[in-house]
Tab-separated table of C-alpha atoms in Angstrom:
chain	number	residue	atom	x	y	z
I	1	PRO	CA	78.909	132.849	117.658
I	2	ARG	CA	76.778	131.956	120.937
I	3	GLN	CA	78.158	134.991	122.986
I	4	CYS	CA	77.500	137.358	120.043
I	5	CYS	CA	73.793	136.096	119.894
I	6	THR	CA	73.599	136.553	123.417
I	7	ILE	CA	74.906	140.239	123.330
I	8	ILE	CA	72.501	140.970	120.153
I	9	ALA	CA	69.787	139.436	122.002
I	10	GLN	CA	70.488	141.733	125.052
I	11	LEU	CA	70.561	144.801	122.779
I	12	LEU	CA	67.392	143.983	121.110
I	13	HIS	CA	65.811	143.573	124.505
I	14	LEU	CA	67.071	147.080	125.741
I	15	GLN	CA	65.651	148.714	122.292
I	16	ASN	CA	62.218	146.945	122.917
I	17	THR	CA	61.847	147.914	126.654
I	18	GLY	CA	62.420	151.762	125.653
I	19	GLN	CA	65.924	152.054	126.578
I	20	VAL	CA	66.956	153.760	123.166
I	21	LEU	CA	70.523	154.110	122.211
I	22	ASN	CA	71.538	157.427	121.250
I	23	ALA	CA	72.706	158.264	117.530
I	24	THR	CA	76.291	157.627	118.165
I	25	GLU	CA	75.796	154.489	120.132
I	26	SER	CA	73.443	153.010	117.430
I	27	THR	CA	75.780	153.831	114.785
I	28	ASP	CA	78.672	152.138	116.662
I	29	VAL	CA	76.635	149.103	117.528
I	30	PHE	CA	75.096	148.872	114.020
I	31	PHE	CA	78.586	148.771	112.218
I	32	GLY	CA	79.841	146.408	114.758
I	33	VAL	CA	76.976	144.006	114.228
I	34	THR	CA	77.383	144.147	110.293
I	35	LYS	CA	80.892	142.857	110.645
I	36	LEU	CA	79.340	139.537	111.849
I	37	PHE	CA	78.030	139.002	108.006
I	38	MET	CA	81.508	137.361	107.610
I	39	SER	CA	80.319	134.518	110.009
I	40	ASP	CA	78.835	131.365	108.521
I	41	ASP	CA	76.869	130.289	111.818
I	42	ALA	CA	73.133	130.279	110.788
I	43	SER	CA	71.910	131.259	114.174
I	44	LEU	CA	74.241	134.113	114.519
I	45	ARG	CA	73.199	135.397	111.031
I	46	ARG	CA	69.384	134.906	111.821
I	47	MET	CA	70.274	137.336	114.732
I	48	VAL	CA	72.092	139.769	112.535
I	49	TYR	CA	69.104	139.986	110.205
I	50	LEU	CA	66.554	140.527	113.144
I	51	PHE	CA	69.086	143.154	114.640
I	52	ILE	CA	69.150	145.282	111.317
I	53	LYS	CA	65.408	144.991	110.860
I	54	GLU	CA	64.817	146.315	114.361
I	55	MET	CA	67.557	149.059	114.595
I	56	ALA	CA	66.907	150.437	110.980
I	57	GLU	CA	64.514	152.878	111.962
I	58	SER	CA	66.775	154.282	114.779
I	59	CYS	CA	69.735	154.513	112.993
I	60	ASP	CA	70.717	157.186	110.209
I	61	PRO	CA	69.320	156.029	106.925
I	62	SER	CA	72.741	156.577	105.197
I	63	ASP	CA	74.403	153.985	107.565
I	64	VAL	CA	71.722	151.650	106.902
I	65	ILE	CA	71.993	151.678	103.068
I	66	ILE	CA	75.575	150.329	103.371
I	67	VAL	CA	74.506	146.789	104.368
I	68	THR	CA	72.279	146.650	101.331
I	69	SER	CA	75.194	145.112	99.356
I	70	CYS	CA	75.604	142.437	101.784
I	71	LEU	CA	71.858	141.708	101.934
I	72	THR	CA	71.597	141.808	98.021
I	73	LYS	CA	74.443	139.225	97.901
I	74	ASP	CA	72.633	137.087	100.210
I	75	MET	CA	69.379	137.278	98.056
I	76	THR	CA	71.509	135.293	95.340
I	77	SER	CA	72.884	132.886	97.904
I	78	ASP	CA	72.232	129.101	97.689
I	79	ALA	CA	70.955	128.777	101.272
I	80	ASP	CA	67.203	129.539	101.556
I	81	LEU	CA	67.528	130.794	105.129
I	82	TYR	CA	70.015	133.567	104.034
I	83	ARG	CA	67.550	134.559	101.042
I	84	ALA	CA	64.335	134.573	102.698
I	85	ASN	CA	65.795	136.642	105.641
I	86	ALA	CA	67.474	139.177	103.418
I	87	LEU	CA	64.299	139.650	101.575
I	88	ARG	CA	62.617	140.528	104.716
I	89	VAL	CA	65.361	143.170	106.055
I	90	LEU	CA	65.640	144.802	102.595
I	91	ALA	CA	61.751	145.217	102.624
I	92	LYS	CA	62.302	147.142	105.821
I	93	ILE	CA	65.030	149.360	104.842
I	94	ILE	CA	64.981	150.237	101.171
I	95	ASP	CA	63.277	153.130	99.585
I	96	SER	CA	61.413	153.304	96.287
I	97	ALA	CA	64.569	154.713	94.463
I	98	MET	CA	66.325	151.342	95.491
I	99	LEU	CA	63.533	149.149	94.861
I	100	GLY	CA	64.062	149.261	91.174
I	101	ALA	CA	67.433	147.546	91.565
I	102	ILE	CA	66.350	144.507	93.590
I	103	GLU	CA	62.927	144.150	91.594
I	104	ARG	CA	64.124	141.222	89.319
I	105	TYR	CA	65.340	139.402	92.449
I	106	VAL	CA	62.012	139.776	94.475
I	107	LYS	CA	60.042	138.669	91.460
I	108	GLN	CA	62.031	135.604	91.008
I	109	ALA	CA	61.781	134.847	94.632
I	110	MET	CA	57.946	135.151	94.625
I	111	VAL	CA	57.789	132.008	92.292
I	112	ASP	CA	60.798	130.370	94.217
I	113	SER	CA	60.836	126.576	94.479
I	114	SER	CA	61.412	127.143	98.114
I	115	ASN	CA	58.287	127.777	99.860
I	116	GLN	CA	60.326	129.622	102.717
I	117	VAL	CA	61.856	132.122	100.086
I	118	SER	CA	58.487	132.246	98.133
I	119	SER	CA	56.575	133.141	101.439
I	120	ALA	CA	59.203	135.657	102.517
I	121	ALA	CA	59.161	137.330	99.217
I	122	LEU	CA	55.187	137.603	99.121
I	123	VAL	CA	55.175	139.340	102.700
I	124	SER	CA	57.892	141.740	101.587
I	125	ALA	CA	56.079	142.662	98.682
I	126	SER	CA	52.800	143.203	100.858
I	127	GLN	CA	55.104	145.349	103.145
I	128	LEU	CA	56.559	147.213	100.441
I	129	PHE	CA	53.138	147.936	98.869
I	130	LYS	CA	51.923	149.701	102.264
I	131	LYS	CA	54.960	151.425	102.922
I	132	SER	CA	54.478	154.414	99.993
I	133	PRO	CA	52.763	155.138	97.056
I	134	GLU	CA	55.929	154.983	94.795
I	135	ASN	CA	56.644	151.438	95.958
I	136	ALA	CA	53.133	150.345	95.726
I	137	ASN	CA	53.373	151.616	91.789
I	138	VAL	CA	56.367	149.090	91.547
I	139	VAL	CA	54.736	146.194	93.355
I	140	LYS	CA	51.540	146.594	91.087
I	141	ARG	CA	53.648	145.311	88.365
I	142	TRP	CA	54.210	141.976	89.997
I	143	LEU	CA	50.842	140.711	89.513
I	144	SER	CA	51.391	137.757	87.218
I	145	GLU	CA	53.882	136.377	89.627
I	146	THR	CA	51.207	136.818	92.560
I	147	GLN	CA	48.701	134.842	90.693
I	148	GLU	CA	50.965	132.157	89.950
I	149	ALA	CA	52.034	132.027	93.536
I	150	VAL	CA	48.138	131.628	94.615
I	151	GLY	CA	48.317	128.501	92.597
I	152	SER	CA	51.019	126.987	95.013
I	153	THR	CA	50.468	123.709	96.948
I	154	ASN	CA	51.825	125.053	100.084
I	155	PRO	CA	49.202	126.634	102.439
I	156	MET	CA	51.291	129.460	103.757
I	157	VAL	CA	52.627	130.587	100.182
I	158	GLN	CA	49.016	130.371	98.985
I	159	PHE	CA	47.864	132.431	101.932
I	160	HIS	CA	50.126	135.253	101.624
I	161	ALA	CA	49.745	135.261	97.528
I	162	LEU	CA	46.102	135.612	97.915
I	163	GLN	CA	46.603	138.441	100.565
I	164	LEU	CA	48.993	140.265	98.319
I	165	LEU	CA	46.619	139.804	95.389
I	166	TYR	CA	43.747	141.284	97.044
I	167	GLN	CA	46.012	144.391	98.139
I	168	LEU	CA	47.003	144.971	94.659
I	169	LYS	CA	43.353	144.839	93.574
I	170	SER	CA	41.666	146.378	96.517
I	171	HIS	CA	41.321	149.870	94.617
I	172	ASP	CA	39.452	148.286	91.807
I	173	ARG	CA	36.053	147.033	92.594
I	174	LEU	CA	35.445	145.079	89.561
I	175	GLY	CA	39.019	143.551	90.041
I	176	VAL	CA	38.064	142.422	93.594
I	177	SER	CA	34.593	141.067	92.537
I	178	LYS	CA	36.426	138.839	89.850
I	179	LEU	CA	39.125	137.725	92.398
I	180	VAL	CA	36.249	136.464	94.647
I	181	THR	CA	34.324	134.780	91.835
I	182	GLN	CA	37.317	133.165	90.349
I	183	TYR	CA	38.791	131.705	93.573
I	184	SER	CA	35.436	130.940	95.337
I	185	GLN	CA	34.977	128.557	92.274
I	186	ARG	CA	38.175	126.840	92.909
I	187	SER	CA	38.973	124.875	96.006
I	188	LEU	CA	42.131	126.418	97.588
I	189	LYS	CA	44.378	124.078	99.592
I	190	SER	CA	45.047	126.681	102.453
I	191	PRO	CA	42.359	127.093	105.088
I	192	MET	CA	43.871	130.364	105.900
I	193	ALA	CA	43.573	131.392	102.300
I	194	CYS	CA	39.845	130.228	102.402
I	195	VAL	CA	39.298	132.434	105.696
I	196	LEU	CA	40.672	135.376	103.412
I	197	LEU	CA	38.353	134.606	100.705
I	198	VAL	CA	35.176	134.323	103.076
I	199	ARG	CA	36.188	137.712	104.639
I	200	TYR	CA	36.527	139.474	101.146
I	201	THR	CA	33.334	138.004	100.101
I	202	LEU	CA	31.576	139.337	103.097
I	203	LYS	CA	33.110	142.916	102.565
I	204	LEU	CA	31.865	142.703	98.933
I	205	ILE	CA	28.289	141.920	99.883
I	206	HIS	CA	28.464	144.735	102.402
I	207	ASP	CA	29.607	147.128	99.570
I	208	GLU	CA	26.611	145.759	97.356
I	209	TYR	CA	24.375	146.346	100.265
I	210	ALA	CA	25.573	150.045	100.685
I	211	GLU	CA	24.453	150.721	97.289
I	212	GLY	CA	20.918	149.592	97.850
I	213	LYS	CA	21.449	145.885	96.490
I	214	GLY	CA	19.938	143.206	98.700
I	215	ILE	CA	21.196	139.699	98.793
I	216	LYS	CA	18.438	138.266	96.943
I	217	GLU	CA	18.790	141.241	94.348
I	218	SER	CA	22.264	141.336	93.342
I	219	PRO	CA	23.808	138.507	91.483
I	220	LEU	CA	27.166	139.153	93.054
I	221	SER	CA	25.848	139.120	96.540
I	222	LYS	CA	23.724	136.061	95.798
I	223	ALA	CA	26.621	134.017	94.556
I	224	GLY	CA	28.608	135.409	97.565
I	225	PHE	CA	26.055	133.958	99.820
I	226	GLU	CA	25.911	130.713	98.140
I	227	PHE	CA	29.787	130.504	98.646
I	228	LEU	CA	29.443	131.219	102.334
I	229	GLU	CA	26.927	128.413	102.767
I	230	SER	CA	29.159	126.151	100.797
I	231	SER	CA	32.079	127.039	103.122
I	232	LEU	CA	30.038	125.677	106.063
I	233	ARG	CA	30.595	122.185	104.928
I	234	HIS	CA	34.459	122.839	104.694
I	235	LYS	CA	36.730	120.268	106.223
I	236	SER	CA	38.483	122.892	108.267
I	237	GLU	CA	37.151	124.048	111.520
I	238	LEU	CA	38.678	127.471	110.918
I	239	VAL	CA	36.868	128.061	107.560
I	240	VAL	CA	33.378	126.608	108.890
I	241	TYR	CA	33.456	129.146	111.962
I	242	GLU	CA	34.478	132.113	109.770
I	243	ALA	CA	31.724	131.334	107.230
I	244	ALA	CA	29.138	131.017	110.058
I	245	ARG	CA	30.269	134.276	111.569
I	246	SER	CA	30.192	136.005	108.207
I	247	ILE	CA	26.688	134.856	107.481
I	248	CYS	CA	25.356	136.018	111.001
I	249	SER	CA	26.978	139.428	110.307
I	250	LEU	CA	25.172	140.098	107.031
I	251	PRO	CA	23.342	143.209	106.402
I	252	GLY	CA	19.508	142.790	105.949
I	253	ILE	CA	19.615	138.936	105.988
I	254	GLU	CA	16.342	137.065	106.997
I	255	PRO	CA	15.965	134.886	109.843
I	256	GLN	CA	15.540	131.651	107.747
I	257	ASP	CA	18.822	132.420	106.145
I	258	LEU	CA	20.540	132.168	109.403
I	259	ASN	CA	19.470	128.678	110.066
I	260	GLN	CA	22.452	126.710	108.622
I	261	ALA	CA	24.977	129.192	110.264
I	262	VAL	CA	23.313	128.697	113.628
I	263	SER	CA	23.133	125.001	113.486
I	264	VAL	CA	26.879	124.903	112.665
I	265	LEU	CA	27.576	127.083	115.742
I	266	GLN	CA	25.593	125.000	117.837
I	267	LEU	CA	27.535	121.966	117.092
I	268	SER	CA	30.691	123.987	117.556
I	269	LEU	CA	29.496	124.707	121.304
I	270	SER	CA	30.348	120.972	122.008
I	271	SER	CA	33.919	121.294	120.437
I	272	PRO	CA	36.565	119.818	122.775
I	273	LYS	CA	38.668	123.051	121.945
I	274	PRO	CA	37.902	125.999	124.285
I	275	ALA	CA	38.528	128.549	121.715
I	276	VAL	CA	36.095	127.209	119.380
I	277	ARG	CA	33.409	126.996	122.074
I	278	PHE	CA	34.290	130.567	123.052
I	279	ALA	CA	33.976	132.073	119.564
I	280	SER	CA	30.810	130.222	118.750
I	281	MET	CA	29.014	131.441	122.143
I	282	LYS	CA	30.125	135.075	121.492
I	283	THR	CA	28.780	134.973	117.783
I	284	LEU	CA	25.583	133.180	118.945
I	285	ALA	CA	25.009	136.056	121.673
I	286	ALA	CA	25.617	138.854	118.891
I	287	VAL	CA	22.860	136.896	116.694
I	288	ALA	CA	20.357	136.659	119.794
I	289	SER	CA	20.375	140.327	120.204
I	290	ALA	CA	18.977	140.741	116.666
I	291	TYR	CA	17.108	137.388	116.150
I	292	PRO	CA	16.364	135.972	119.420
I	293	ARG	CA	14.000	133.062	117.929
I	294	SER	CA	16.820	131.887	115.778
I	295	VAL	CA	19.124	131.217	118.475
I	296	ALA	CA	16.275	129.769	120.732
I	297	LYS	CA	17.147	126.171	119.777
I	298	CYS	CA	20.815	126.577	121.206
I	299	ASN	CA	19.594	127.799	124.795
I	300	GLU	CA	20.267	124.355	126.375
I	301	ASP	CA	23.542	124.335	124.936
I	302	LEU	CA	24.512	127.670	126.123
I	303	GLU	CA	23.379	127.012	129.478
I	304	ALA	CA	25.430	123.946	129.814
I	305	LEU	CA	28.630	126.110	129.176
I	306	ILE	CA	27.908	127.804	132.458
I	307	ASN	CA	29.461	125.091	134.264
I	308	ASP	CA	32.110	124.453	131.556
I	309	GLN	CA	35.650	123.325	132.967
I	310	ASN	CA	37.290	126.312	131.298
I	311	LYS	CA	36.577	129.437	133.307
């Protein structure tokens, strides 16, 4: 198994460095690798999944379809590793005609008790949604499972579920506003999901402003701004920075409304993490070009960073 893993890794390296195999070579290698499905070695099986996913685009579609029976069998396996990876590969190789055959398995996997399987199913659904309009119409039927997954206690599952839910509602302005309103009133456990919610709120305020509705005039924008301000007090540094950055990039904002966000960014300038210091400094620089007086209180902290140990 170890030798097979090494050979597959070398083949993937060739593929990724631009040394593409011709049609005959691709077919021969592809069928040779599919025979390794008989192995129970976990590392080898993961390499097989990765190889099929990477080679799917360069092989004949009729050849690729042959492995779907093996992958569908793995989707019903007891091993979470096999189920999660089979879902990812199937999302890459199947078309809308075949999606209906595995729809039931994907929907079950989205709310699976295994976080690994659930997360893989949600990511696969997201990729299928973007693949073609026909696939998107099928994925839209999985709304209830997606909403259930958003309630997961696992941060990664919740993040992927919220991302998919937004995709499903992205063409419905009212649906997006309801999504933002609903989840901004609930405390999401995943910091990454909170960052997504902050970004969706910012986009909603921008859309309202484009229609001539100011932050103080539109009830939706006003509620969104209040949510952004409340996110400045979040326990995750990730969410706090994203909320501050969003407030600073709001259209038509008054200088006095920037005070909280600027104060948070000023505190971040003394963070022990170089990435946080850099991001805060970059955001403050952008604010200074439009509202120099609002950033004046940070001048000393910004000047101190000239001698920062991180070049």
